[in-house]
Amino acid sequence: MYHHVKKLMFTVRVDEPDPRFGNMLLEQFGGANGELAAAMQYSIQGLNCEDPDRKDLLMDIGTEELSHLEVVGTLARMHLKPTKFDRQAAEADPLIAIAGGGGINLFNSQGNPWTADYLKITGELDVDLRSNIAAEARAKIVYERLINFCDDAGTKDALQFLMTREITHMKAFALALESMNKPAFSVGRIAPTPGLVDQFFNDSTGTGEHGEIDTRGPWNEGNGWVFTESPAIQAEPGAGTVIVTESSPPVDQAGLDDLLIDELRDILHAEKQLTKALPKMAEAARFDQLRELFEQHLAETENQVERINECFELLGKTARAKPCKGMMGLVEEGQEVMAEGEEKEDAAADLALIGAAQRVEHYEISAYTTAKNLAQQLRHSAVVALLSKSLAEEENSDQLLNQVARSLMSVAKMPAAIEQAEQ
């Protein structure tokens, strides 16, 4: 919970109020780099943070920024006070004097209202900490400029205090980031493309009218950098293209190619087993809707077998099935469900049958997902398209089974409801 103490974190003293400077101070009250933006940014990041240690850091500093907002607001109000009764001071800023009654409000020095667009919140802790370090740096510079334009000693003391705390917060955020032991350029979870990540494009070339030149430095040479001509220059006739254009890192195809073939052979055997099991499941189904669904999926499964064969053809391999022990177990379990269902009520028997069928669907969804991901990594786009179509069919079948199950659950409740109504 928040608790307001009627004492400023830093006691504010203004010897000579200056309405124009008071207007400048509003930049740190309701501006993009101001204290309210910082308080909201850190506090909301803290609310989202799953890391208890760094959550505490964010909430501590977010709360301190609220106290800084009070200091800046008090300072600005004291400087703006003459606009309440002095016409010349009021004429300097009618927005404050007339619309705001000589007080502060949530806008910046130009009168633009505060907006949540100022906040930088990604939900990725290390990225947010980097944003916070930059935010504190920007705020430090704003305070430094305010100090340079200030002649009031008391105001300068308060601004010096606020400016110093920005550095304190920068240090805290930087050390928190360092304590996460993440490499400086490790952002997110997907690795950048090797080669491309180290290419520096010389996109600003030639000599400018004011003496600008092409410059080399640690940002574009040494330490693994590959200095590369601009893509625009490379596009000219006769230019050699040296830009790394792959959208994902190259892979060791020998190992993954074998793995993909192995997955496809496993799926092929699984689907062939299903073409034999689905007619039996359709025959065992008591309700027409479920029977029709099994018959529809049988036709889909036969098409899926053809797609797997086509994948082998595209990859230049023999369409040979590998015994899928997982599917063999699921089919055997389904046979037990059908046998036990002969002694059950219609709805209960079909619900058990749906459970067995959904276990099969989830197994197939996992298999197709793995095979598709491997094909994507190996850039077999035609194979990806075929596998994606079969995967979508399996996911759709699972959803249709869910719908039928909900209907049967309602049917299963009906006898009990009727019996209760008759009593």
XYZ file of C-alpha atoms in Angstrom:
423
model
C 0.000 0.000 0.000
C 1.051 3.585 -0.439
C 1.311 5.953 2.501
C 1.733 9.702 2.112
C 3.937 11.434 4.668
C 3.446 15.217 4.830
C 7.136 15.917 4.522
C 9.053 16.342 1.282
C 12.019 14.084 0.585
C 13.957 17.316 0.010
C 12.847 20.582 1.600
C 12.110 23.104 -1.160
C 13.040 26.761 -0.832
C 12.409 29.441 -3.469
C 13.819 32.886 -2.762
C 12.704 34.641 -5.960
C 9.746 33.095 -7.836
C 10.129 33.069 -11.620
C 6.949 32.055 -13.516
C 8.871 31.459 -16.736
C 11.215 29.070 -14.964
C 8.212 27.476 -13.270
C 6.935 26.682 -16.734
C 10.273 25.032 -17.583
C 9.998 22.893 -14.447
C 6.765 21.390 -15.750
C 8.911 19.386 -18.171
C 9.970 17.260 -15.213
C 6.429 17.115 -13.840
C 4.365 16.072 -16.836
C 6.952 15.637 -19.589
C 8.308 12.586 -21.375
C 11.395 12.372 -19.145
C 9.699 13.611 -15.996
C 9.085 12.116 -12.590
C 5.512 10.927 -13.201
C 6.607 8.988 -16.284
C 9.436 7.406 -14.292
C 7.179 6.566 -11.339
C 4.579 4.919 -13.571
C 7.147 3.103 -15.720
C 9.041 1.519 -12.835
C 5.940 0.745 -10.773
C 4.127 -0.992 -13.617
C 7.286 -2.888 -14.540
C 7.436 -3.922 -10.886
C 3.829 -5.101 -10.874
C 4.603 -7.257 -13.942
C 7.909 -8.578 -12.581
C 8.117 -12.287 -11.647
C 11.591 -11.865 -10.120
C 10.968 -11.000 -6.418
C 14.385 -9.382 -5.869
C 14.244 -7.041 -8.843
C 10.535 -6.434 -8.310
C 11.494 -4.947 -4.927
C 14.074 -2.722 -6.664
C 11.519 -1.460 -9.201
C 8.874 -0.744 -6.561
C 11.418 1.032 -4.325
C 12.586 3.354 -7.077
C 9.083 3.777 -8.557
C 7.862 4.952 -5.160
C 10.820 7.300 -4.761
C 9.984 8.838 -8.142
C 6.521 9.694 -6.790
C 8.216 11.584 -3.967
C 10.347 13.375 -6.561
C 7.150 14.310 -8.400
C 5.964 15.988 -5.228
C 9.246 17.896 -4.903
C 9.132 19.089 -8.535
C 5.428 19.944 -8.251
C 5.995 21.979 -5.096
C 8.954 23.755 -6.672
C 7.019 24.577 -9.849
C 3.953 25.761 -7.899
C 6.081 28.144 -5.848
C 7.639 29.599 -9.014
C 4.231 29.908 -10.702
C 2.528 31.559 -7.747
C 2.830 35.153 -9.149
C 0.601 34.157 -12.079
C -2.302 34.016 -9.619
C -2.338 37.765 -9.061
C 0.225 39.440 -11.340
C -1.138 40.212 -14.827
C 2.275 40.506 -16.420
C 3.240 37.110 -15.026
C -0.108 35.675 -16.148
C 0.339 36.985 -19.675
C 3.600 35.043 -19.904
C 1.597 31.814 -19.790
C -2.205 32.100 -20.069
C -2.613 28.320 -20.014
C -1.261 28.149 -16.486
C -2.709 31.435 -15.267
C -6.212 31.251 -16.753
C -6.937 27.571 -17.361
C -4.998 26.278 -14.375
C -5.407 29.110 -11.903
C -1.687 29.598 -11.528
C -1.059 26.012 -10.436
C 0.564 22.943 -11.873
C -1.091 20.309 -14.032
C -0.142 17.174 -15.879
C 1.392 18.716 -18.942
C 4.901 19.588 -20.067
C 6.538 22.976 -20.572
C 4.788 23.339 -23.956
C 1.339 22.581 -22.568
C 1.173 19.093 -24.073
C -0.768 16.731 -21.790
C 0.975 13.831 -20.089
C 0.427 10.505 -21.849
C 1.080 6.857 -21.077
C 2.819 6.735 -24.474
C 5.848 8.030 -22.588
C 6.198 4.690 -20.782
C 8.579 1.994 -21.993
C 7.319 -1.335 -20.671
C 8.050 -4.600 -22.488
C 7.614 -7.205 -19.746
C 11.133 -8.476 -20.519
C 13.104 -7.606 -17.386
C 16.556 -7.044 -18.887
C 15.100 -4.935 -21.729
C 13.094 -2.855 -19.246
C 16.149 -2.302 -17.060
C 18.063 -0.987 -20.074
C 15.152 1.370 -20.839
C 15.245 2.569 -17.242
C 18.972 3.315 -17.391
C 18.346 5.402 -20.523
C 15.366 7.141 -18.883
C 17.479 8.147 -15.887
C 20.205 9.440 -18.218
C 17.694 11.606 -20.108
C 16.221 12.943 -16.876
C 19.699 13.761 -15.589
C 20.382 15.878 -18.669
C 17.051 17.725 -18.307
C 17.864 18.580 -14.675
C 21.328 19.721 -15.712
C 19.828 22.107 -18.288
C 17.314 23.413 -15.746
C 20.175 24.132 -13.313
C 22.018 26.031 -16.050
C 18.982 28.275 -16.615
C 18.268 28.846 -12.931
C 19.387 31.821 -10.830
C 17.603 30.916 -7.583
C 19.927 29.287 -5.022
C 17.214 27.288 -3.214
C 15.849 25.958 -6.472
C 19.326 24.940 -7.605
C 19.811 22.962 -4.392
C 16.600 21.013 -5.002
C 17.466 20.383 -8.653
C 20.970 19.237 -7.699
C 19.419 16.736 -5.269
C 17.017 15.416 -7.931
C 19.736 15.247 -10.573
C 22.003 13.270 -8.235
C 19.268 10.712 -7.500
C 19.006 10.028 -11.247
C 22.617 8.814 -11.172
C 21.869 6.720 -8.065
C 19.013 5.024 -9.892
C 21.155 4.479 -12.995
C 23.734 2.689 -10.847
C 21.085 0.523 -9.182
C 19.463 -0.468 -12.468
C 22.851 -1.150 -14.090
C 23.952 -3.396 -11.220
C 20.611 -5.213 -11.231
C 21.070 -5.877 -14.946
C 24.652 -7.011 -14.366
C 23.489 -9.366 -11.588
C 21.280 -11.197 -14.098
C 24.487 -12.415 -15.805
C 23.104 -11.821 -19.283
C 25.551 -10.925 -22.063
C 25.254 -7.298 -23.111
C 23.660 -8.053 -26.477
C 21.621 -11.080 -25.449
C 18.062 -9.818 -25.890
C 15.098 -12.180 -25.823
C 15.396 -15.888 -26.613
C 15.798 -16.125 -30.399
C 19.426 -15.925 -31.486
C 20.375 -13.430 -34.228
C 21.604 -14.710 -37.585
C 25.362 -15.446 -37.392
C 27.362 -13.446 -39.904
C 24.622 -10.897 -40.474
C 24.777 -9.721 -36.862
C 28.458 -8.776 -37.288
C 28.093 -6.922 -40.602
C 28.361 -3.129 -40.470
C 26.722 -1.533 -43.533
C 28.528 1.559 -44.795
C 25.253 3.289 -45.693
C 26.581 6.872 -45.448
C 29.347 7.227 -47.998
C 31.453 9.872 -49.716
C 32.652 13.277 -48.538
C 30.164 15.912 -47.354
C 30.104 19.648 -47.994
C 31.101 20.348 -44.404
C 34.031 17.975 -44.322
C 32.189 14.797 -43.340
C 34.098 11.654 -44.142
C 33.717 7.864 -43.991
C 35.081 7.023 -40.565
C 36.354 3.788 -39.080
C 36.254 3.092 -35.363
C 35.535 0.360 -32.801
C 31.889 0.495 -33.874
C 32.692 -0.803 -37.363
C 36.114 -2.445 -37.330
C 37.950 -4.985 -35.212
C 36.247 -7.233 -32.639
C 34.688 -9.418 -35.317
C 33.120 -6.607 -37.390
C 32.787 -7.136 -41.139
C 32.783 -3.746 -42.877
C 30.331 -4.106 -45.781
C 29.388 -1.804 -48.617
C 25.900 -0.301 -48.562
C 23.102 -2.516 -49.952
C 22.294 0.344 -52.341
C 25.807 0.214 -53.820
C 25.718 -3.582 -53.964
C 22.507 -3.371 -55.984
C 24.366 -1.634 -58.818
C 25.280 -3.769 -61.871
C 28.518 -5.650 -61.442
C 28.653 -5.213 -57.689
C 29.362 -8.339 -55.689
C 26.752 -9.195 -53.068
C 28.343 -10.053 -49.760
C 25.422 -9.364 -47.431
C 24.345 -12.332 -45.351
C 20.680 -12.707 -46.323
C 19.614 -15.861 -44.506
C 16.784 -15.145 -42.065
C 17.912 -17.891 -39.678
C 21.285 -19.370 -38.768
C 22.703 -22.167 -40.923
C 22.401 -25.604 -39.380
C 24.230 -28.913 -39.459
C 21.950 -30.514 -42.033
C 23.435 -33.984 -41.715
C 22.024 -34.569 -38.245
C 18.693 -32.774 -38.722
C 17.978 -34.284 -42.142
C 18.234 -37.758 -40.628
C 16.034 -36.711 -37.726
C 13.357 -35.326 -40.070
C 13.301 -38.545 -42.110
C 13.026 -40.538 -38.897
C 10.073 -38.423 -37.715
C 8.295 -38.780 -41.067
C 8.704 -42.559 -41.054
C 7.282 -42.666 -37.532
C 4.294 -40.550 -38.588
C 3.725 -42.676 -41.682
C 3.393 -45.839 -39.591
C 1.162 -44.005 -37.088
C -1.201 -42.804 -39.823
C -1.370 -46.249 -41.446
C -2.362 -47.748 -38.103
C -5.111 -45.146 -37.812
C -6.556 -45.983 -41.214
C -7.259 -49.443 -39.748
C -8.427 -48.242 -36.320
C -10.800 -45.440 -37.367
C -13.363 -47.694 -39.136
C -13.626 -49.752 -35.915
C -14.075 -46.567 -33.851
C -16.780 -45.346 -36.227
C -18.572 -48.671 -35.908
C -18.354 -48.541 -32.114
C -19.727 -44.969 -31.889
C -23.349 -44.833 -30.666
C -24.179 -41.278 -31.736
C -24.385 -40.308 -35.414
C -22.418 -37.077 -34.934
C -19.416 -38.941 -33.517
C -19.625 -41.697 -36.145
C -19.629 -39.105 -38.943
C -16.653 -37.339 -37.369
C -14.613 -40.558 -37.327
C -15.548 -41.267 -40.945
C -14.555 -37.734 -41.958
C -11.217 -38.054 -40.168
C -10.576 -41.411 -41.864
C -10.714 -39.649 -45.240
C -8.367 -36.947 -43.882
C -5.964 -39.580 -42.559
C -5.798 -41.308 -45.948
C -4.902 -37.929 -47.502
C -2.293 -37.383 -44.782
C -0.635 -40.694 -45.715
C -0.393 -39.411 -49.299
C 1.149 -36.144 -48.092
C 3.804 -38.008 -46.094
C 4.645 -40.033 -49.192
C 4.921 -36.764 -51.129
C 7.291 -35.396 -48.455
C 9.574 -38.388 -48.946
C 9.501 -37.816 -52.687
C 10.452 -34.139 -52.259
C 13.313 -35.139 -49.979
C 14.494 -37.864 -52.369
C 13.987 -40.644 -49.818
C 12.094 -43.950 -49.853
C 8.647 -43.785 -48.205
C 9.344 -46.514 -45.663
C 7.451 -46.651 -42.369
C 9.176 -47.125 -39.016
C 7.178 -48.942 -36.274
C 5.540 -46.268 -34.127
C 5.312 -47.813 -30.676
C 3.536 -44.775 -29.279
C 0.632 -45.078 -31.700
C 0.580 -48.862 -31.259
C -0.011 -48.321 -27.553
C -2.725 -45.730 -28.148
C -4.529 -47.967 -30.639
C -4.378 -50.875 -28.187
C -5.785 -48.626 -25.481
C -8.573 -47.579 -27.841
C -9.483 -51.221 -28.419
C -9.812 -51.706 -24.650
C -12.054 -48.627 -24.442
C -14.310 -50.013 -27.165
C -14.540 -53.396 -25.424
C -15.373 -51.832 -22.063
C -17.870 -49.481 -23.723
C -20.133 -52.384 -24.672
C -21.335 -52.485 -21.068
C -21.778 -48.704 -20.670
C -24.606 -46.269 -21.394
C -24.453 -44.690 -24.853
C -23.209 -41.249 -23.763
C -20.607 -42.654 -21.344
C -19.330 -45.145 -23.938
C -18.924 -42.425 -26.579
C -17.288 -40.012 -24.126
C -14.687 -42.692 -23.321
C -14.191 -43.226 -27.041
C -13.656 -39.488 -27.542
C -11.038 -39.517 -24.771
C -9.129 -42.256 -26.554
C -9.429 -40.407 -29.878
C -8.176 -37.127 -28.381
C -5.108 -38.840 -26.932
C -4.364 -39.968 -30.473
C -4.907 -36.431 -31.834
C -2.578 -34.868 -29.276
C 0.110 -37.445 -30.088
C -0.214 -36.633 -33.782
C -0.233 -32.878 -33.178
C 3.084 -33.223 -31.310
C 4.573 -35.396 -34.073
C 3.529 -33.071 -36.895
C 4.723 -29.992 -34.970
C 8.171 -31.520 -34.459
C 8.464 -32.566 -38.106
C 7.272 -29.175 -39.356
C 9.763 -27.310 -37.157
C 12.617 -29.479 -38.422
C 11.554 -28.901 -42.039
C 11.415 -25.137 -41.399
C 14.901 -25.137 -39.919
C 16.192 -27.083 -42.927
C 14.314 -24.709 -45.290
C 12.243 -27.413 -46.979
C 9.360 -25.022 -47.678
C 7.281 -27.473 -49.745
C 7.524 -30.082 -46.984
C 6.560 -27.443 -44.401
C 3.424 -26.623 -46.412
C 2.348 -30.278 -46.573
C 2.974 -30.888 -42.871
C 1.230 -27.647 -41.897
C -1.922 -28.743 -43.712
C -2.007 -32.094 -41.923
C -1.251 -30.404 -38.583
C -4.184 -28.022 -39.090
C -6.479 -30.994 -39.785
C -5.381 -32.740 -36.581
C -5.952 -29.585 -34.526
C -9.378 -29.114 -36.119
C -10.324 -32.740 -35.371
C -9.375 -32.222 -31.741
C -11.653 -29.176 -31.557
C -14.532 -31.049 -33.208
C -14.136 -33.884 -30.714
C -14.359 -31.296 -27.915
C -17.621 -29.979 -29.345
C -19.149 -33.467 -29.592
C -17.989 -34.234 -26.023
C -19.762 -31.138 -24.671
C -22.976 -32.219 -26.407
C -22.721 -35.755 -24.990
C -22.087 -34.433 -21.482
C -25.380 -32.564 -21.710
C -27.083 -35.764 -22.879
C -25.537 -37.711 -19.999
C -27.032 -35.261 -17.484
C -30.534 -35.453 -18.937
C -31.734 -38.771 -17.325
C -30.729 -37.525 -13.867
C -32.477 -34.187 -14.488
C -35.635 -35.944 -15.726
C -35.630 -38.308 -12.735
C -35.226 -35.382 -10.326
C -38.111 -33.511 -12.003
C -40.395 -36.557 -11.688
C -39.808 -36.871 -7.956
